[in-house]
mmCIF file of C-alpha atoms in Angstrom:
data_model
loop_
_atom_site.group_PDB
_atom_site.id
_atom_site.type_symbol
_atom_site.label_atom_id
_atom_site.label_comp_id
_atom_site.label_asym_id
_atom_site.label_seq_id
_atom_site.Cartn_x
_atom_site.Cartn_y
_atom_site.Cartn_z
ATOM 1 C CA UNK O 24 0.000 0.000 0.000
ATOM 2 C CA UNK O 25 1.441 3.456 -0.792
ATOM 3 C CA UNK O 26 2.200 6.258 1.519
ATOM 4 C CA UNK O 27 1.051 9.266 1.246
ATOM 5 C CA UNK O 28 4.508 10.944 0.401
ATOM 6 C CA UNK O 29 4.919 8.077 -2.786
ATOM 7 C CA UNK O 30 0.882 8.555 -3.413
ATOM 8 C CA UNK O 31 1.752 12.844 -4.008
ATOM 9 C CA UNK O 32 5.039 11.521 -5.687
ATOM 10 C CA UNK O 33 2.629 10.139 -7.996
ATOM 11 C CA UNK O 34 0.895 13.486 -8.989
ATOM 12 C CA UNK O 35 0.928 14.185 -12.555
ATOM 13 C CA UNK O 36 2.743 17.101 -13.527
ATOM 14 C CA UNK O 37 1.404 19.777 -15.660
ATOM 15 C CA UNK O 38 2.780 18.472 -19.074
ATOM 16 C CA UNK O 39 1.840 14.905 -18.296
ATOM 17 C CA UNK O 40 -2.012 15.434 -17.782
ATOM 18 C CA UNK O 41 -1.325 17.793 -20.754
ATOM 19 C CA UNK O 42 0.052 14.613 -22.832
ATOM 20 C CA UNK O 43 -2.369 12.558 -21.145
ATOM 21 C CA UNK O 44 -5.370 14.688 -21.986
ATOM 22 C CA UNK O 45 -3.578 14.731 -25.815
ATOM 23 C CA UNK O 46 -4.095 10.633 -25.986
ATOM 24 C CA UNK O 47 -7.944 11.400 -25.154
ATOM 25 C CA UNK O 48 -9.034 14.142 -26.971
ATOM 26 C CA UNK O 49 -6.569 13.806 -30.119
ATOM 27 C CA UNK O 50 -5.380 10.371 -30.264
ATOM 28 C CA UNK O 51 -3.239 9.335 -33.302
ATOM 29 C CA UNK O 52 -2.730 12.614 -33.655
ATOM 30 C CA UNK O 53 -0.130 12.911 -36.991
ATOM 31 C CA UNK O 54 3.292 14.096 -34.898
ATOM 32 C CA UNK O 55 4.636 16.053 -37.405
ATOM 33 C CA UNK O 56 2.174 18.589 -36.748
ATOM 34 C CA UNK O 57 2.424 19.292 -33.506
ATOM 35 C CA UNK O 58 5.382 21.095 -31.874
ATOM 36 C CA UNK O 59 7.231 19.858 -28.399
ATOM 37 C CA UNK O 60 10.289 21.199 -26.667
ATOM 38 C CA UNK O 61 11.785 18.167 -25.797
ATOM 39 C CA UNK O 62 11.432 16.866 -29.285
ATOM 40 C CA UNK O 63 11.708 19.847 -31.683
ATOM 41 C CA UNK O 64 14.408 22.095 -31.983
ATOM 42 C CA UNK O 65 14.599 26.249 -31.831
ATOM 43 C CA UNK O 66 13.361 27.268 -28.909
ATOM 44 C CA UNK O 67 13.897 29.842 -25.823
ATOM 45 C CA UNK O 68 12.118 29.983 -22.994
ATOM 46 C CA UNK O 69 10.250 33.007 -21.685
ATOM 47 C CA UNK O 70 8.462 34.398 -18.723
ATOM 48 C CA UNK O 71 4.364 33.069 -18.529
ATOM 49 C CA UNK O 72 3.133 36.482 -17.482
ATOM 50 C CA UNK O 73 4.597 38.212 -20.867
ATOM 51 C CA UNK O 74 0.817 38.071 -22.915
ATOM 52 C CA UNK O 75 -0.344 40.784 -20.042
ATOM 53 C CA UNK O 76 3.304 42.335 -19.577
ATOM 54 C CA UNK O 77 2.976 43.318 -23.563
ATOM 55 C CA UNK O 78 -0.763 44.595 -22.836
ATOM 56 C CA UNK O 79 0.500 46.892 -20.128
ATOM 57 C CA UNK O 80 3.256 47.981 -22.360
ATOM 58 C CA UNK O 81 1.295 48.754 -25.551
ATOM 59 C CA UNK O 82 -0.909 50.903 -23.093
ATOM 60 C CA UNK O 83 1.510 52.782 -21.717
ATOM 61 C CA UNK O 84 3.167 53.785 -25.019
ATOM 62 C CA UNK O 85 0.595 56.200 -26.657
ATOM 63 C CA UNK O 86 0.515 55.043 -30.271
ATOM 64 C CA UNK O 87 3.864 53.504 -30.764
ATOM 65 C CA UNK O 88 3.121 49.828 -29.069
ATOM 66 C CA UNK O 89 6.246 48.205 -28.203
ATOM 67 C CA UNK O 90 5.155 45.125 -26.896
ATOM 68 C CA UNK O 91 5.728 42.907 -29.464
ATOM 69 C CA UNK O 92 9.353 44.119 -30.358
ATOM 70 C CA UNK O 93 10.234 42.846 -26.301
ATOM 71 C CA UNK O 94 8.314 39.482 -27.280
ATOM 72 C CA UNK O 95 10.941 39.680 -30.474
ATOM 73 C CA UNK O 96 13.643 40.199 -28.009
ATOM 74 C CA UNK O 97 13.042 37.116 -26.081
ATOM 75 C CA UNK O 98 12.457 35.297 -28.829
ATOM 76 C CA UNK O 99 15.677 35.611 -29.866
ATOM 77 C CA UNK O 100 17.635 35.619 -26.880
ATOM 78 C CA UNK O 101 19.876 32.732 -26.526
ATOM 79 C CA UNK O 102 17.886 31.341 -23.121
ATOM 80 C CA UNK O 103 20.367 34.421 -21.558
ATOM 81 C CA UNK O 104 19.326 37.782 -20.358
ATOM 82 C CA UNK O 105 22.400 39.447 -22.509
ATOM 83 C CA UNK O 106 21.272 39.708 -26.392
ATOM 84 C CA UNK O 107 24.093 40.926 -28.799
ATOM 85 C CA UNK O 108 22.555 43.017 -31.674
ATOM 86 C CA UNK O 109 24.334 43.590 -34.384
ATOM 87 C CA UNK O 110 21.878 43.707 -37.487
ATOM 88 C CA UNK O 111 19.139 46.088 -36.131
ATOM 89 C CA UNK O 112 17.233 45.860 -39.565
ATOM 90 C CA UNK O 113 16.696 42.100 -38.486
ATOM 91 C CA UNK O 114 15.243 42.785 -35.463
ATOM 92 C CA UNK O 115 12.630 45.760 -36.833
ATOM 93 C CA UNK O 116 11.978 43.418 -39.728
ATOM 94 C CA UNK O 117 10.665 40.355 -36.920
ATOM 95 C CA UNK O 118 9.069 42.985 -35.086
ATOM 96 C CA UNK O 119 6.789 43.647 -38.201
ATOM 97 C CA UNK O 120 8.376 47.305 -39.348
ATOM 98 C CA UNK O 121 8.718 48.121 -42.820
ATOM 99 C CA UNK O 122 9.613 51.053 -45.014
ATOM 100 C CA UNK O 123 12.526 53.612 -45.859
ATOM 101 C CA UNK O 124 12.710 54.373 -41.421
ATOM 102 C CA UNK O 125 12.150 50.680 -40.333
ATOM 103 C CA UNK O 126 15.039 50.793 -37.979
ATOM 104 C CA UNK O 127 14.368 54.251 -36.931
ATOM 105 C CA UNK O 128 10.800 52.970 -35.614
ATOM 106 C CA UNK O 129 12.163 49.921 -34.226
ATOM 107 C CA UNK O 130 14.786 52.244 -31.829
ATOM 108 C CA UNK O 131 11.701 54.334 -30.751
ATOM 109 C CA UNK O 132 10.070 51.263 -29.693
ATOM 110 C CA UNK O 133 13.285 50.186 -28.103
ATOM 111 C CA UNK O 134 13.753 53.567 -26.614
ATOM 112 C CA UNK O 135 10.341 53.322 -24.599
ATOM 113 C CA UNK O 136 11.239 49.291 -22.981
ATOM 114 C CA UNK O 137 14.603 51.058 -22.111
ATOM 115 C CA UNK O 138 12.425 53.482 -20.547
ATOM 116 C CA UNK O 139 9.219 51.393 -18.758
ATOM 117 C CA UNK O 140 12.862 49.383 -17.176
ATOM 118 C CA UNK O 141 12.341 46.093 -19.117
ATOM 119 C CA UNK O 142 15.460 46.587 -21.338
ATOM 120 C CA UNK O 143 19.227 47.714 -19.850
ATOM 121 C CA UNK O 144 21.071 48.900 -23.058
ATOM 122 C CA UNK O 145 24.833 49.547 -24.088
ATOM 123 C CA UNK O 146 26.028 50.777 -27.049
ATOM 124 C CA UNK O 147 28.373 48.920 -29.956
ATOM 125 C CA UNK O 148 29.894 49.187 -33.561
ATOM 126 C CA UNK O 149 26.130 48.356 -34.308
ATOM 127 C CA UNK O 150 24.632 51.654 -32.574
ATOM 128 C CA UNK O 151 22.748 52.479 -29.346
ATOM 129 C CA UNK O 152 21.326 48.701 -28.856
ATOM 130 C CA UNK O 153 24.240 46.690 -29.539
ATOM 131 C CA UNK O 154 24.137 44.499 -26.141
ATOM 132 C CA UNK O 155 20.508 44.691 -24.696
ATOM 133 C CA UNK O 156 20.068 43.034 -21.359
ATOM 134 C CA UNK O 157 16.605 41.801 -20.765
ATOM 135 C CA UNK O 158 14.954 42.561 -17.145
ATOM 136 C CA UNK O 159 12.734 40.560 -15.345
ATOM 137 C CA UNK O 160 9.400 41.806 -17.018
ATOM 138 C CA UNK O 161 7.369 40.359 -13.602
ATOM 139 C CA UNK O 162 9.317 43.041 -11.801
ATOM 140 C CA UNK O 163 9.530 45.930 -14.594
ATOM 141 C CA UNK O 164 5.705 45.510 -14.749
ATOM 142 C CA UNK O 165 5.585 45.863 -10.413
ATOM 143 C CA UNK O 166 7.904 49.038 -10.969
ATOM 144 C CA UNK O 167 5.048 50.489 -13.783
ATOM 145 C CA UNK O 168 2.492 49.640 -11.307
ATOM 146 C CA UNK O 169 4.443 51.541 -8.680
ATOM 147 C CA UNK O 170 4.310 54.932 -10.440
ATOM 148 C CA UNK O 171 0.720 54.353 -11.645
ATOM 149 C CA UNK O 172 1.156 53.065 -15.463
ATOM 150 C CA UNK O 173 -0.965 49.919 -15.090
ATOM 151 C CA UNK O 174 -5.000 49.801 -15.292
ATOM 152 C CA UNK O 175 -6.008 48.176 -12.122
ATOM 153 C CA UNK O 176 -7.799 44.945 -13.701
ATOM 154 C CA UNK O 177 -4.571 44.673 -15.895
ATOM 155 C CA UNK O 178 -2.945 44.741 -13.008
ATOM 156 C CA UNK O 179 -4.969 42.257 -11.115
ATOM 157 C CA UNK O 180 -5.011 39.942 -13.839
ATOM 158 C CA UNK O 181 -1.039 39.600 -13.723
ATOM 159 C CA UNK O 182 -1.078 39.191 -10.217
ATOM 160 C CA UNK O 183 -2.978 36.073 -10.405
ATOM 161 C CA UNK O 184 -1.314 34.913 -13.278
ATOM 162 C CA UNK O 185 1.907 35.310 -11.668
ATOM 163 C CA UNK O 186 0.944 33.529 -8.592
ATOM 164 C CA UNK O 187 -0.368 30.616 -10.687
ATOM 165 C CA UNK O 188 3.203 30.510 -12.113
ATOM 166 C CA UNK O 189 4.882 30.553 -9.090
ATOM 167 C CA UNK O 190 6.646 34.156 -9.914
ATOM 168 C CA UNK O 191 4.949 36.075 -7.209
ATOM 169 C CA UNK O 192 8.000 35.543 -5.150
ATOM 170 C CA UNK O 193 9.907 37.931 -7.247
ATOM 171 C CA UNK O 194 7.654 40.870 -6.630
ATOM 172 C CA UNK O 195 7.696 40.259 -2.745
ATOM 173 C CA UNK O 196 11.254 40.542 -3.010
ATOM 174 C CA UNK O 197 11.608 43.743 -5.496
ATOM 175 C CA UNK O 198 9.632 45.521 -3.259
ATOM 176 C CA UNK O 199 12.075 43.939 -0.194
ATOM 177 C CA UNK O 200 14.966 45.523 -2.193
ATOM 178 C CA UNK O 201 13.120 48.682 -2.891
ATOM 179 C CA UNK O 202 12.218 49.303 0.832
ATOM 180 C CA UNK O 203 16.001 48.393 1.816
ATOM 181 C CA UNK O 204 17.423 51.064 -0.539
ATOM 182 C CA UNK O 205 14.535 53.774 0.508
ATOM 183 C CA UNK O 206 16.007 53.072 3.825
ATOM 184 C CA UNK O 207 19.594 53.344 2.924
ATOM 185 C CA UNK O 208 18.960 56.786 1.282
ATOM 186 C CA UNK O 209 16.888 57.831 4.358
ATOM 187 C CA UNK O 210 19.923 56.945 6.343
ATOM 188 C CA UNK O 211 22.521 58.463 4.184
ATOM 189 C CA UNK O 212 20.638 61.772 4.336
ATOM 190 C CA UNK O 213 20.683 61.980 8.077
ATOM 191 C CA UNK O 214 24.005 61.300 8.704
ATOM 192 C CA UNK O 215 25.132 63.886 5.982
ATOM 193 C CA UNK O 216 22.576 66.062 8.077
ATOM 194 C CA UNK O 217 24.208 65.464 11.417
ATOM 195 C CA UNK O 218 27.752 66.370 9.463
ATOM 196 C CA UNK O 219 26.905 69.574 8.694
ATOM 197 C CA UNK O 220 28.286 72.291 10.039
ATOM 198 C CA UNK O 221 26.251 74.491 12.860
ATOM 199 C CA UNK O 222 27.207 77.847 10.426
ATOM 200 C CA UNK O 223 26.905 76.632 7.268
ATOM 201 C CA UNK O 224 24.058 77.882 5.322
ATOM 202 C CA UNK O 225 21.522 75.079 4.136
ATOM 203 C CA UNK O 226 23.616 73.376 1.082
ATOM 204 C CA UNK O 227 21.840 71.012 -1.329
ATOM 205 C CA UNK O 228 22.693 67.388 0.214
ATOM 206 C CA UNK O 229 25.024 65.289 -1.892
ATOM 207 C CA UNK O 230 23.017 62.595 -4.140
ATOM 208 C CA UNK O 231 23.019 59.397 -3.195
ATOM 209 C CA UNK O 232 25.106 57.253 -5.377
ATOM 210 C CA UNK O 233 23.133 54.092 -6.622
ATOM 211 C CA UNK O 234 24.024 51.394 -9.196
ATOM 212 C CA UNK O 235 23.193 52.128 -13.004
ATOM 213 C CA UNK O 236 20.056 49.976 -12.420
ATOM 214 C CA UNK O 237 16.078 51.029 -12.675
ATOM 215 C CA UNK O 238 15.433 53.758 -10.320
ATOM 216 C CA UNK O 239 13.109 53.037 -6.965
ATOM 217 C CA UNK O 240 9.622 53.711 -7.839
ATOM 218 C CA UNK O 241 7.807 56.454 -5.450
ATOM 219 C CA UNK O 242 5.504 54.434 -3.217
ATOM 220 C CA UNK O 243 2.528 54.516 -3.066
ATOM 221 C CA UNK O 244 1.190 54.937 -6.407
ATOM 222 C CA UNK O 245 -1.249 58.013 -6.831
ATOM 223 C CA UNK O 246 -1.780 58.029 -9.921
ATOM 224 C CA UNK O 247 -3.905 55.458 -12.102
ATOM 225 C CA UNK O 248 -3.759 55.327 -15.897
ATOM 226 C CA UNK O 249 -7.364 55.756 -17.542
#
């Protein structure tokens, strides 16, 4: 008789009641049409939550939706966050851009993921993206939500997806990371203030010096998109 530890070691996994659910409701099914991981060849693998990360994006880019060029990006990363560019008219051609500017359009649409935080760029013999380094898009999307660039039901709708994924983890701990550096800067300003000279005239505290990462969102959001 089985324990219950081997009778949960038994549990079906998600791509086994998947296949299993395959013999039922397609059995025979010709192979060469369908498409597996494990079997088939060219492949990456990307974040679950990046249908509604692209929604929120294409809202919050008035006009110029640059959703799908990030899906392009991870679509051709090499299952690494670093992506070495060095045909940009590739790239804009995947993402769907044509005409005389197509790699002018594709850099706006680059321009605004650099700016929403879901892109880190550098530049190269190929131009301003020459090495693109792809962000977590679970925690760019927390940092849009943070200064009020996601609908709420958008919102809502990733939060549940990401929790059926397992990712909301990584948003517990951005915010963890966020609340140690607001403290950190808190800190650093009173110390500087307990420095100062008794005479001296109110001077303009020094900036605090953070990495070259995505800035900490203000907290709480105010402000809701439309």
């Amino acid at each position: 008789m089985a324990t219950g530890k081997q009778a949960r070691a038994k549990r079906l996994s998600m791509s086994e009641r998947a296949e299993q659910q395959l013999e039922l409701h397609f059995p025979n099914y010709e192979k060469r049409w369908l498409w597996k991981r494990k079997v088939n060849d060219g492949y990456t693998t990307v974040p679950r939550t990046l249908p509604l990360v692209m929604q929120a994006i294409d809202a919050a880019s008035k006009g110029h939706p640059a959703g799908h060029t990030l899906f392009c990006l991870w679509a051709r990363s090499p299952d690494h966050p670093l992506l070495v560019i060095e045909n940009p008219s590739t790239f804009a051609a995947d993402a769907g851009f044509s005409g005389e500017r197509i790699v002018d359009t594709w850099r706006r649409r680059m321009k605004r993921l650099q700016e929403l935080h879901f892109i880190d760029v550098k530049k190269g013999d190929a131009g301003d993206f020459n090495y693109v380094l792809l962000l977590n898009p679970n925690v760019a999307m927390e940092h849009m939500h943070q200064q009020g660039l996601v609908q709420t039901n958008l919102y809502s709708r990733f939060l549940i997806r990401a929790t059926d994924v397992g990712a909301y983890s990584e948003i517990d701990d951005i915010q963890a990371y966020w609340d140690l550096l607001r403290e950190k800067a808190e800190d650093t300003k009173k110390d500087a203030a307990k420095k100062r000279p008794a005479k001296q005239t109110t001077p303009q505290s020094k900036a605090v010096i953070m990495p070259a990462q995505p800035p900490i969102p203000v907290r709480p959001a105010t402000q809701e998109v439309p």
